[in-house]
Coordinates of C-alpha atoms in Angstrom, one line a residue:
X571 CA 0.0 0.0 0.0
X572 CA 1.5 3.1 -1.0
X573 CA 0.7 6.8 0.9
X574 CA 0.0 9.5 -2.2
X575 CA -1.4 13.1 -2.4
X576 CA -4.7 14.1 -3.9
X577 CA -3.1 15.9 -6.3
X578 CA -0.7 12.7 -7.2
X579 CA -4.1 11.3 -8.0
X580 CA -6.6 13.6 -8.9
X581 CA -7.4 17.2 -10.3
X582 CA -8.7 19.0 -8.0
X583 CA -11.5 21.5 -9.4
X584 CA -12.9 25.1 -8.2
X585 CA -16.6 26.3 -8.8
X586 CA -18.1 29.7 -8.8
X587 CA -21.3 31.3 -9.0
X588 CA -22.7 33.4 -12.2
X589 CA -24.7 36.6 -11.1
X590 CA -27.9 36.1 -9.5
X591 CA -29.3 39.0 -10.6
X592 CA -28.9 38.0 -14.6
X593 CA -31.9 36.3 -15.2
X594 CA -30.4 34.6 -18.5
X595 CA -28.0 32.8 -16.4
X596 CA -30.8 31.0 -14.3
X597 CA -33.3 28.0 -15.5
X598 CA -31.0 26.3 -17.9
X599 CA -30.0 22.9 -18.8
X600 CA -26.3 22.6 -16.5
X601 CA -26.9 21.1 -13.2
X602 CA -25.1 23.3 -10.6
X603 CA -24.9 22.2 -7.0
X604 CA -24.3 23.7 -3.6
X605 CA -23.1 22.6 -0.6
X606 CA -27.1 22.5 1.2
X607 CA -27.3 19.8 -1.0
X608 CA -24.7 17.1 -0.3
X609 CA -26.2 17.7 3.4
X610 CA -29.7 16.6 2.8
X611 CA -28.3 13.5 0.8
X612 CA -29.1 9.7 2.2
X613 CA -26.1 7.9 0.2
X614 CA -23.1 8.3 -1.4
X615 CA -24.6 9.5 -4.9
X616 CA -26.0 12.6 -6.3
X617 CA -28.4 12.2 -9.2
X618 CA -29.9 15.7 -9.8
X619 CA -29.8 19.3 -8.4
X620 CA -32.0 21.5 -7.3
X621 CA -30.8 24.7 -9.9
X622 CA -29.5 24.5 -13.6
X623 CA -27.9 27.2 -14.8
X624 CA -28.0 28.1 -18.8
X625 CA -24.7 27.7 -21.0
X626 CA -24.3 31.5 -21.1
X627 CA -24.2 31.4 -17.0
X628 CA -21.4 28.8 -17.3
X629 CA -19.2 30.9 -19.1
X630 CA -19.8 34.0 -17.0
X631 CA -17.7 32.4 -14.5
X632 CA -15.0 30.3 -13.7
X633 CA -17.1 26.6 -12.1
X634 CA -16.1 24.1 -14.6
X635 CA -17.9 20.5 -15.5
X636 CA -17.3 17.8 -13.3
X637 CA -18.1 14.2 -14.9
X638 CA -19.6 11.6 -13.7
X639 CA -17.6 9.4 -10.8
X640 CA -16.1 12.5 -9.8
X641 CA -16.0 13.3 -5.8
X642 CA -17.7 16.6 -4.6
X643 CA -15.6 17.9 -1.6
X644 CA -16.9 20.7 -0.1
X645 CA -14.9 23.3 1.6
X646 CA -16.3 25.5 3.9
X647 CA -19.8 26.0 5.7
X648 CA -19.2 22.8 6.3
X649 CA -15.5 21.3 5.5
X650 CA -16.4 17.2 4.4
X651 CA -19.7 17.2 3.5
X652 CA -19.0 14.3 -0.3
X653 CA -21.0 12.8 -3.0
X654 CA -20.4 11.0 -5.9
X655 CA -22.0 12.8 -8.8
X656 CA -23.8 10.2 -11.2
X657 CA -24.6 13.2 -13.7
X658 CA -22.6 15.3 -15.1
X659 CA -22.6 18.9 -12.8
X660 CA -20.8 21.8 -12.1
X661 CA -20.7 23.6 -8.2
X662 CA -20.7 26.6 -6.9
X663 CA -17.3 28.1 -4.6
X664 CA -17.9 26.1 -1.7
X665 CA -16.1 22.9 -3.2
X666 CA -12.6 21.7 -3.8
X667 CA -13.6 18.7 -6.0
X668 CA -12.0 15.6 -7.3
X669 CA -11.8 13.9 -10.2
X670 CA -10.2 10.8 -10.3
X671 CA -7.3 9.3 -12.1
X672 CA -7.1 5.9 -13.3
X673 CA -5.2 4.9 -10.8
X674 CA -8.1 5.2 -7.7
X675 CA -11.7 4.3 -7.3
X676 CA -14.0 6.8 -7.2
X677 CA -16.0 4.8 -4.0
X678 CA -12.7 4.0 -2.6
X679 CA -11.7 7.5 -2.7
X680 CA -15.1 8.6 -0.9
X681 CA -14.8 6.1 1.6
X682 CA -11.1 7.2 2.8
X683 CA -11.9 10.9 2.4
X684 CA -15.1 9.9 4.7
X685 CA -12.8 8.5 7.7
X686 CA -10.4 11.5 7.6
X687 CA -13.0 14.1 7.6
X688 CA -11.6 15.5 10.7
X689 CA -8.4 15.7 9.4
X690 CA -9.7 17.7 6.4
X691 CA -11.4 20.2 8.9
X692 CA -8.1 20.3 10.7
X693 CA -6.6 22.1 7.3
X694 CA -8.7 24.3 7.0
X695 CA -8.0 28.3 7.4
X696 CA -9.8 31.7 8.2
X697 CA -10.5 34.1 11.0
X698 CA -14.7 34.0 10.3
X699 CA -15.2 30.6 9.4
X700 CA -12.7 27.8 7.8
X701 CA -12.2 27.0 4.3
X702 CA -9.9 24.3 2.5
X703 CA -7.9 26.4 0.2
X704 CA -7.2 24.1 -3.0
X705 CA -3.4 23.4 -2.0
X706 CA -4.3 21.7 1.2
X707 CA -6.9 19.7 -0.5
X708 CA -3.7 18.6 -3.1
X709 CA -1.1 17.9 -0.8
X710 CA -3.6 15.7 1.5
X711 CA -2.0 12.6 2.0
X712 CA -4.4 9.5 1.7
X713 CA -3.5 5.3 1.7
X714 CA -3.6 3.7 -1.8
X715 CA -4.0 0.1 -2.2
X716 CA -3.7 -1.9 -5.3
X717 CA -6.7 -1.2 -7.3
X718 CA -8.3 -4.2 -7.2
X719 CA -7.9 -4.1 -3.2
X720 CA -9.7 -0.3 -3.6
X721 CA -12.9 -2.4 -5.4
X722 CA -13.0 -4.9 -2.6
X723 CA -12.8 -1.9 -0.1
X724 CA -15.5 0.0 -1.1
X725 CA -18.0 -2.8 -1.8
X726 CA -17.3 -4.4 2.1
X727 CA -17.8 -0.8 3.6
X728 CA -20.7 0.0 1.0
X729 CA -22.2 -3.4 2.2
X730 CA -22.1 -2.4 6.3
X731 CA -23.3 1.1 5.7
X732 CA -26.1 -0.2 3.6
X733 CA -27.1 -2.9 6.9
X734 CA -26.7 0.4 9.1
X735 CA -28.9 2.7 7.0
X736 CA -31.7 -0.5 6.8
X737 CA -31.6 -1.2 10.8
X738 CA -31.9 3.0 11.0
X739 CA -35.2 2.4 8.4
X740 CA -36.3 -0.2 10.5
X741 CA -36.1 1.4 13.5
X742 CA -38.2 4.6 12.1
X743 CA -40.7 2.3 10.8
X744 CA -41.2 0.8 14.7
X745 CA -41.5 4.3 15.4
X746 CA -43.9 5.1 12.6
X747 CA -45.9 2.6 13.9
X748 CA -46.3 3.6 17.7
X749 CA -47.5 7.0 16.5
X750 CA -50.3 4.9 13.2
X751 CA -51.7 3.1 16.7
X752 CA -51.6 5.9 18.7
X753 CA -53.9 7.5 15.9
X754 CA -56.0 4.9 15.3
X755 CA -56.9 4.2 19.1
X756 CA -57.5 7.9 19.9
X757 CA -57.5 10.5 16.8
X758 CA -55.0 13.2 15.8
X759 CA -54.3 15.1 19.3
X760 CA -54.5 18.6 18.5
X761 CA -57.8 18.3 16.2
X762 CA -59.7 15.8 18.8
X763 CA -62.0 14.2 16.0
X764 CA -62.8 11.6 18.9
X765 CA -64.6 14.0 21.1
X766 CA -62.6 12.7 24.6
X767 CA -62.0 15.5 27.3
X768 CA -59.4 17.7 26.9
X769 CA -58.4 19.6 30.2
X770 CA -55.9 21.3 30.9
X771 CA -52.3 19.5 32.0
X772 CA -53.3 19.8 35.6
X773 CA -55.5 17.3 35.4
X774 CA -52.7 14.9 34.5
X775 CA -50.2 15.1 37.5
X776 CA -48.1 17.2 39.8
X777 CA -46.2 19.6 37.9
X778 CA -43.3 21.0 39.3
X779 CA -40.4 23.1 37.6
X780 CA -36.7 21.8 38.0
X781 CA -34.1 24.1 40.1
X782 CA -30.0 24.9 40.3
X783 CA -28.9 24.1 43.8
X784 CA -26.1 26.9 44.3
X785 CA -22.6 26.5 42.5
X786 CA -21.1 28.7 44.6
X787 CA -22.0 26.1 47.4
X788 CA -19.3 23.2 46.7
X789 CA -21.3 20.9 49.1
X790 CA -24.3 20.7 46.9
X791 CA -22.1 18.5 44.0
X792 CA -19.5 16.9 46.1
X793 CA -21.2 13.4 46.0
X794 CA -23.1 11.4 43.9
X795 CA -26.5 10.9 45.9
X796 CA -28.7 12.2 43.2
X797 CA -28.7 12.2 39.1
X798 CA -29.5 16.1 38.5
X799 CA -31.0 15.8 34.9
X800 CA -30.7 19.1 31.9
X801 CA -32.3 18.8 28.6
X802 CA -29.6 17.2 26.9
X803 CA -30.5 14.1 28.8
X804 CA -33.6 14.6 27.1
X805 CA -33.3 12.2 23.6
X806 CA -35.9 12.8 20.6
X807 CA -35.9 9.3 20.0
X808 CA -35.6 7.8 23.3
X809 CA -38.7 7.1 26.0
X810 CA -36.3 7.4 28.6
X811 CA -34.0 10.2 30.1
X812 CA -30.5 9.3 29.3
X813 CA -27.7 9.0 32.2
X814 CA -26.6 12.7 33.4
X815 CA -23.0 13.4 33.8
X816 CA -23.6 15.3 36.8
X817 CA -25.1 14.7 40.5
X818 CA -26.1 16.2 43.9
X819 CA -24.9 15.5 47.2
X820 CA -27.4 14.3 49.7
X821 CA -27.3 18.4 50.5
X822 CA -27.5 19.3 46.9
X823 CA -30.5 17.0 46.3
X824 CA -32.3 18.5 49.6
X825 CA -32.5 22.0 47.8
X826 CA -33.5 20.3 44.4
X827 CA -36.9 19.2 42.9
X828 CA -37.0 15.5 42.5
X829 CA -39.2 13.3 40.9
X830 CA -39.7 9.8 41.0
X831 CA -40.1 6.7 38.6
X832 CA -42.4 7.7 36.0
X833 CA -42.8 11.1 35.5
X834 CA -42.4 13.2 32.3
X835 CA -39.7 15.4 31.9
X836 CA -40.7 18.5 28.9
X837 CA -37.8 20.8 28.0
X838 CA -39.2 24.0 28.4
X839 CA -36.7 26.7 28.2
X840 CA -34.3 26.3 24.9
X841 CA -32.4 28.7 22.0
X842 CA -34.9 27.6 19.4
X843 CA -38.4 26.4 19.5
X844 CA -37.3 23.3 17.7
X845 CA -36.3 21.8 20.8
X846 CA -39.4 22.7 22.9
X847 CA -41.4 20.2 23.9
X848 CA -39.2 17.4 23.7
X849 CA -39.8 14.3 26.1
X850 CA -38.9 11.3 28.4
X851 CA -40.0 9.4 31.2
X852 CA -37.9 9.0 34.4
X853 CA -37.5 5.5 35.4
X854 CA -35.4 5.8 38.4
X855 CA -35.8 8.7 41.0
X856 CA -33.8 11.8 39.7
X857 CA -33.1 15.8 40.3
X858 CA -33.3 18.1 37.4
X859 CA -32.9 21.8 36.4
X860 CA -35.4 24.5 35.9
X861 CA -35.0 24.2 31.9
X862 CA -37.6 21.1 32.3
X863 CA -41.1 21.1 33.5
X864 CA -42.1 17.4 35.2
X865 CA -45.6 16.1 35.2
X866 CA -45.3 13.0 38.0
X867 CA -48.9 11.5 36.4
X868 CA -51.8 11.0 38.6
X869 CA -53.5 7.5 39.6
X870 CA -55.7 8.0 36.2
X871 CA -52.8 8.6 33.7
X872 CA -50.3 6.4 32.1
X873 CA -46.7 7.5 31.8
X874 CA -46.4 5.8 28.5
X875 CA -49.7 7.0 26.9
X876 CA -48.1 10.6 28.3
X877 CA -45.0 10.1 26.6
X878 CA -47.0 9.4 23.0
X879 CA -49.3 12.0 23.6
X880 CA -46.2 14.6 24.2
X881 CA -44.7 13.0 21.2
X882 CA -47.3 13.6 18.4
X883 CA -48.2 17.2 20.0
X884 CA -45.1 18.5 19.7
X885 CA -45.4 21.3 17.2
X886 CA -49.1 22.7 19.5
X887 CA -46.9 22.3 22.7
X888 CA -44.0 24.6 21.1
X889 CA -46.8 27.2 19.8
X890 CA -47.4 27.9 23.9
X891 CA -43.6 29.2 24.0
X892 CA -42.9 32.9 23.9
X893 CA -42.1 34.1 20.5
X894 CA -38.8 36.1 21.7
X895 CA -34.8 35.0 21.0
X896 CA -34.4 32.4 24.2
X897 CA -37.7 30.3 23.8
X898 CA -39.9 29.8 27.3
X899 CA -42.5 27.8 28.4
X900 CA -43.0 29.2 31.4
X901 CA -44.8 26.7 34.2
X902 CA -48.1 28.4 34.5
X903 CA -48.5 28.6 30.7
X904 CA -47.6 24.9 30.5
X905 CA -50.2 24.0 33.3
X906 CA -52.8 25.8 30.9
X907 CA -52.3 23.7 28.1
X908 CA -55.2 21.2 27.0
X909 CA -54.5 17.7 26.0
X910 CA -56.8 14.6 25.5
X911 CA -57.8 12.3 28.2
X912 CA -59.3 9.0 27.3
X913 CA -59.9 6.7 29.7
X914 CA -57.4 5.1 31.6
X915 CA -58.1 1.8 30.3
X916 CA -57.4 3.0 26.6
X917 CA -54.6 4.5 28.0
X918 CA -53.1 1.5 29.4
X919 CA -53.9 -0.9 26.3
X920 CA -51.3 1.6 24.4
X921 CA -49.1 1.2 26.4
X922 CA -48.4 -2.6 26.4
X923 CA -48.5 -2.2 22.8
X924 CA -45.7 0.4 23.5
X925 CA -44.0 -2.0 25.6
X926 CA -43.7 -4.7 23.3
X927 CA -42.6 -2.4 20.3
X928 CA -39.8 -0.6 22.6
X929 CA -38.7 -4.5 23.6
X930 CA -37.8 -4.4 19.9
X931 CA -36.1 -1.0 19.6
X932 CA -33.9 -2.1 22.2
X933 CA -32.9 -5.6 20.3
X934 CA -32.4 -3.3 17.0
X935 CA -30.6 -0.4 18.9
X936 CA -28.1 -2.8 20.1
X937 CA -27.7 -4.3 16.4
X938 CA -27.3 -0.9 15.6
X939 CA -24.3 0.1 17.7
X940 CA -22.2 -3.1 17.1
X941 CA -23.2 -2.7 13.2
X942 CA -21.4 1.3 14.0
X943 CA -19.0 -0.2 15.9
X944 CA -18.0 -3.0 13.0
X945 CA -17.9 -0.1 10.4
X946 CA -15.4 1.7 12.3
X947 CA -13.1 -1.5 13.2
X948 CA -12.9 -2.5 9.1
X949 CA -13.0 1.0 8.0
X950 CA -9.4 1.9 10.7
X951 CA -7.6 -1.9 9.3
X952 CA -8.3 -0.6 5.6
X953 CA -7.0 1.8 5.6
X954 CA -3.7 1.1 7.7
X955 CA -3.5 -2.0 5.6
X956 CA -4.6 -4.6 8.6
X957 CA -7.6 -6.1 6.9
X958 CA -7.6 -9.4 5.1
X959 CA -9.2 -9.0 2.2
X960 CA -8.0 -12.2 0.4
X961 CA -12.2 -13.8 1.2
X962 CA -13.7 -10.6 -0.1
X963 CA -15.4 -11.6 -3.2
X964 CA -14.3 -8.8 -6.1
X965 CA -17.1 -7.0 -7.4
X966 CA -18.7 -6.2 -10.6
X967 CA -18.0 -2.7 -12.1
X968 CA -21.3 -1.0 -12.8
X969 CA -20.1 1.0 -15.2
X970 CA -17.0 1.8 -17.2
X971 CA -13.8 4.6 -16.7
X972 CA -15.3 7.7 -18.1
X973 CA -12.9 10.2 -19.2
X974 CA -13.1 14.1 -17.8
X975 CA -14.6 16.2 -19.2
X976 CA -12.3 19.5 -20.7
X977 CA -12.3 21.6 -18.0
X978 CA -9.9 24.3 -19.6
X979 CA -12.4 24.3 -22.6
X980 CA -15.8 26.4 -22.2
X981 CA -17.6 26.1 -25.2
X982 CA -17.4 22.6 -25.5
X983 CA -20.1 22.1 -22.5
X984 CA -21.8 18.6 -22.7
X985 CA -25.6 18.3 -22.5
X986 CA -26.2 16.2 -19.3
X987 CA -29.4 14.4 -18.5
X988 CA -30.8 16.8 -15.8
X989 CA -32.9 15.3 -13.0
X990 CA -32.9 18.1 -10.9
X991 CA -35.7 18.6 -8.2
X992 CA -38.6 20.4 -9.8
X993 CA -41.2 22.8 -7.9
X994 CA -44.1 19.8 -8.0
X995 CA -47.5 22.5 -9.0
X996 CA -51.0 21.2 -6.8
X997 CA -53.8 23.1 -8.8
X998 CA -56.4 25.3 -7.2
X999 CA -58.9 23.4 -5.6
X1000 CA -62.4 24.6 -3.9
X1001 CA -61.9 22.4 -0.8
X1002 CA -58.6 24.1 0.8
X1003 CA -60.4 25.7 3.2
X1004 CA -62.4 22.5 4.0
X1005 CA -59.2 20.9 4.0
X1006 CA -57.8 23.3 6.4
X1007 CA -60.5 22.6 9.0
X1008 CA -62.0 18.7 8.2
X1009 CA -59.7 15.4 8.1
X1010 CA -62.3 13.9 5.2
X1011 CA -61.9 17.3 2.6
X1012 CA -58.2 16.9 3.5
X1013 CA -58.2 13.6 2.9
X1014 CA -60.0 13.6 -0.7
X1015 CA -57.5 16.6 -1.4
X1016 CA -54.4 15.0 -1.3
X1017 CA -55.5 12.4 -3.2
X1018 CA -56.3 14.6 -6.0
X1019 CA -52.9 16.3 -5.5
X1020 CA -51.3 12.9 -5.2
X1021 CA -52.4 12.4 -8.6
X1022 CA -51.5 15.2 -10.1
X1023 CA -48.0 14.7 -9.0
X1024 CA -47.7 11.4 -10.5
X1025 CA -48.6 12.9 -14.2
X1026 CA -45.9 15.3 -13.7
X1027 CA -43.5 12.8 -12.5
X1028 CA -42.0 12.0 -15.9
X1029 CA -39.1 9.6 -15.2
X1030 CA -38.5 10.8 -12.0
X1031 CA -39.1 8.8 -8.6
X1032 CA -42.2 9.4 -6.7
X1033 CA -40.9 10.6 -3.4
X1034 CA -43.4 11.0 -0.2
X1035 CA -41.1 13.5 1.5
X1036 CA -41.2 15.9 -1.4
X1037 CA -44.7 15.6 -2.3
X1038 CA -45.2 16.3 1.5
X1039 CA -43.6 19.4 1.5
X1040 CA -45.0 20.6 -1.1
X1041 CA -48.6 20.3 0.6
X1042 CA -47.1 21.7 3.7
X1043 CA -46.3 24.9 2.0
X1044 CA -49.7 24.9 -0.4
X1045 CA -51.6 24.9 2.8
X1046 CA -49.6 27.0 4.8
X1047 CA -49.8 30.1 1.7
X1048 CA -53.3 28.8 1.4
X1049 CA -53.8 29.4 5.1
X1050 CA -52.3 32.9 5.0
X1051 CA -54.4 34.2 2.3
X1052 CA -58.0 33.2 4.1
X1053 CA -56.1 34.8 7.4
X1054 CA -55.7 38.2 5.3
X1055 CA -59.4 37.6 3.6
X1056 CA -62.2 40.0 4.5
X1057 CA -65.3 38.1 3.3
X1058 CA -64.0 35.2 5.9
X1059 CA -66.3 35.1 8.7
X1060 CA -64.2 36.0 11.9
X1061 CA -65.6 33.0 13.5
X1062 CA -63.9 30.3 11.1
X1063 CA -60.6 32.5 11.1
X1064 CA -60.9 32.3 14.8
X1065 CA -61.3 28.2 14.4
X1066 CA -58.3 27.5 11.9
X1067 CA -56.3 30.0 14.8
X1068 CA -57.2 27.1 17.2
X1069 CA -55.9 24.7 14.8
X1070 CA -53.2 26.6 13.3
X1071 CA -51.5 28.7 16.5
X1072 CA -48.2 28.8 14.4
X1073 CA -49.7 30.0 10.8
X1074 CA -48.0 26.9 9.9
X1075 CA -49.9 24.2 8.5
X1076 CA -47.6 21.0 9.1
X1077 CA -48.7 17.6 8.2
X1078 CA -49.5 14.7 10.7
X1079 CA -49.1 10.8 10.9
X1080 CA -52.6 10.2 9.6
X1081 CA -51.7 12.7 6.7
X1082 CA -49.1 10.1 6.1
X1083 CA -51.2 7.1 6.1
X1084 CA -53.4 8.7 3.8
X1085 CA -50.2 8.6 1.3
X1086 CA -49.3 5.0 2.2
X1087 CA -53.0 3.6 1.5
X1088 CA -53.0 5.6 -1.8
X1089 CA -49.2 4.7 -3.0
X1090 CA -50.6 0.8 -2.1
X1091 CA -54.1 1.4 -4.4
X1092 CA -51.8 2.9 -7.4
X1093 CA -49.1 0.1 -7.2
X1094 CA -52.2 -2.4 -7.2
X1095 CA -54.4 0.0 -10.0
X1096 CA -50.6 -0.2 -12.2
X1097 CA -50.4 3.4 -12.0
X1098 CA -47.4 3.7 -9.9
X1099 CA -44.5 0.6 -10.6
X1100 CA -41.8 -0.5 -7.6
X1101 CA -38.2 -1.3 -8.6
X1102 CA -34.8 -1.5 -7.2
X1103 CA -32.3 0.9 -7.1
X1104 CA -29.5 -0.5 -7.1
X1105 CA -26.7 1.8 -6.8
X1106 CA -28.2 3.5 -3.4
X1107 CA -29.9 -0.5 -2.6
X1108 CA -33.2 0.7 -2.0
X1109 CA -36.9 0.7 -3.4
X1110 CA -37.8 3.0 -5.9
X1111 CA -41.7 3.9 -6.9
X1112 CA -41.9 5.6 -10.7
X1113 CA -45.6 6.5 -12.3
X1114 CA -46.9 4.7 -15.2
X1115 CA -47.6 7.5 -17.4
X1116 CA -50.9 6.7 -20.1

């Protein structure tokens, strides 16, 4: 194994960015890509992007065409964020990019670039924020096997990351279906279709607001009597609060509020409103600050049925915080707050549904980790040449050496196949304002709009996120514009306020399932096909266009 620079390698390649206010170099044919982009990606390859610029753009500056099996490095805003581009594309300033020699695989050289990310941030330079200048990408040093050993490389790490990705899928699904039976037994939260009570938190438990025993007093943190929980112990993902790093003394835990197995600890107090309102149940007695309000439930409320109720009301429990730069949810607002309440015996058939589900989490969390933990291990030996790879089968090559593009050249700019992500146009419809306030006109809408996105699909994959979004923000503008409208009645702008306390019209699980049942009657009805993709080794849904 022989240690080479990039630039031994490859060329390294600059981008730039025409004008933005010269319309005629917007809206073209070129595919030209940003760093916001590599972020949001879920595999090693990038098939489209989300701006094209026009052939008169590309010569206004100096980005140049990258071809296909080239790696996109980027810079600055982050330093490390890669892709293999499966187009043709060309990038804006905020990439160093590589493109290969014959003498390295492009996945190999993504893979090693991947485990020395650090090491890349570590280069770069600047006072306001860091940037790899194109030197220090040049002379970075990487390991370079035999080419055949690259191949073998790349397809064994490909492989785990692809059994990580699927266990992460897996897990989401479990998670997906908590909140489907959560709906199902009791209705979407915030709306109540189900009619149950809905009093105010109070009704649920003792709630009490976390306290700082004094730092200044060494006595209150000089043992380990008492975990003191902060929101960081707080997990998303997690029904439990995580281990804290810090405790009380039997003094320090005298001064603090405590609460025992089974409470629900809410951060309250946070820098953005994104992290309001996030959950988890105590199972061991603990301390915790005043960023967290606790509800300890009452005789007539299940901790786990609490937990899923907190989960799925996330975005109405942050629309209680104060609107200002630190977000607060003081105590007596949060105690004001109405919820559902279904019986307690609905309650508690959730939760040993909940029970059994987590039982699994836990099993594929666990799987998880040591699947991490095996990346890492076979990723380290590869590259230091450790790793036997005399059993590891050689793979196929999916496609042949393709040769750069001319990069010193300008006119001679190829015509690539574009797939970039197009705005997806829902028409006009006389039920968005039934939609906005009745699950069945909603319902009945987005299957219309689901339709009309599959006729403008084209060749391009049906995607549920995208086609989510997309409602999300119809709704929302739709939303505004009744809010502004005189001839609305005051009462029903007063009734979508209920419903709407952020002017933000998000979508909810049951929106979801309404995609899932519809997705399942076009794939039986022939108008939507499933196939593999192969290179990112996952499902792909395309329309079937009459």
């Amino acid at each position: 194994m022989r240690i080479v620079t990039l630039g031994e390698v490859c060329k390294v390649v600059s981008g730039s960015t025409p004008k933005r206010e010269r319309a005629e170099y917007w809206g073209g044919t070129i595919p030209w890509v940003t760093p916001k982009e590599i972020n949001r990606l879920t595999s090693p390859y990038l098939w489209g992007s989300e701006e094209n610029i026009t052939e008169e753009g590309f010569n206004s500056c100096s980005t140049s065409m990258l071809p296909v099996g080239s790696i996109l490095l980027s810079s600055r805003a982050p330093i490390g964020l890669l892709a293999i581009n499966k187009i043709p594309v060309c990038t804006n300033q905020g990439f160093k990019s590589l493109v290969p020699s014959n003498e390295v695989n492009a996945e190999y050289l993504y893979y090693v670039l991947k485990a020395n990310v650090k090491a890349l941030q570590a280069r770069g330079n600047g006072a306001t924020f860091k940037e790899l200048a194109k030197p220090a990408v040049e002379n970075f040093e990487i390991p370079l096997p035999p080419i055949d050993d690259q191949l073998r490389i790349a397809h064994l790490l490909a492989k785990v990351e692809g059994l990580i990705a699927q266990r992460k899928q897996n897990l989401q699904h479990l998670d997906d279906l908590l909140n489907s039976v959560f709906l199902e037994m009791f209705g979407d939260p915030v709306r109540n279709e189900k009619g149950w009570d809905k009093p105010a938190l109070t009704a649920f438990g003792k709630i009490s607001t976390g306290n700082t025993p004094l730092r200044s007093e060494s006595a209150n943190y000089d043992g380990d009597f008492i975990e003191w929980i902060k929101t960081d112990n707080i997990k998303g993902d997690v029904v439990c609060v995580t281990t804290s790093t810090e405790y009380l003394s039997e003094i320090g835990a005298r001064k603090a509020r405590t609460v025992t197995s089974g409470a629900l600890l809410v951060a309250c107090i946070a820098g953005s409103v994104e992290s309001i309102g996030r959950a988890a149940l105590t199972d061991r007695t603990v301390s915790f600050n005043q960023q967290i309000n606790a509800i300890q439930p009452g005789i007539d409320v299940n901790p786990l049925y609490l937990y899923g109720l907190f989960k799925l009301s996330r975005g109405y429990i942050q629309s209680h915080a104060t609107k200002g730069m630190k977000k607060i949810l003081t105590k007596g607002d949060f105690e004001k707050i109405t919820m559902i309440k279904p019986p307690f015996e609905m309650q508690n058939q959730f939760a040993v549904i909940v029970e059994k589900v987590e039982g699994i989490k836990s099993r594929y969390k666990q799987s998880l980790t040591d699947m991490e933990s095996l990346y890492g291990a076979i990723s380290q030996q590869a590259f230091k040449g450790e790793l036997d790879l005399s059993r590891v089968p050689l793979p196929k090559l999916s496609t042949q050496h393709i040769s750069p593009v001319p990069i010193g050249d300008q006119a001679t700019v190829p015509e690539p196949v574009v797939q970039s992500a197009s705005r997806i146009h829902l028409p006009d419809n006389g039920n968005l304002l039934a939609a906005l306030e009745n699950s069945e006109a909603r319902k009945a809408l987005m299957a219309e709009w689901l339709e009309a996105y599959r006729r403008q699909l084209g060749n391009a994959p049906f995607s549920a996120q995208d086609f989510m979004v997309a409602v999300s923000d119809r709704l929302t503008e739709w939303l505004q514009t009744v809010v502004e409208d005189e001839a609305v009645a005051d009462e029903q702008k007063n009734r979508l306020a209920e419903f709407y306390t952020s002017n933000d019209v998000g979508l909810y699980v049951n929106d979801y399932e309404h995609i899932k049942k519809w997705v399942f009657e076009a794939l039986a009805a022939g108008a939507l096909t499933q196939g593999d993709n192969k290179v990112d080794n996952r499902i792909e849904l395309k329309a079937v266009q009459s």
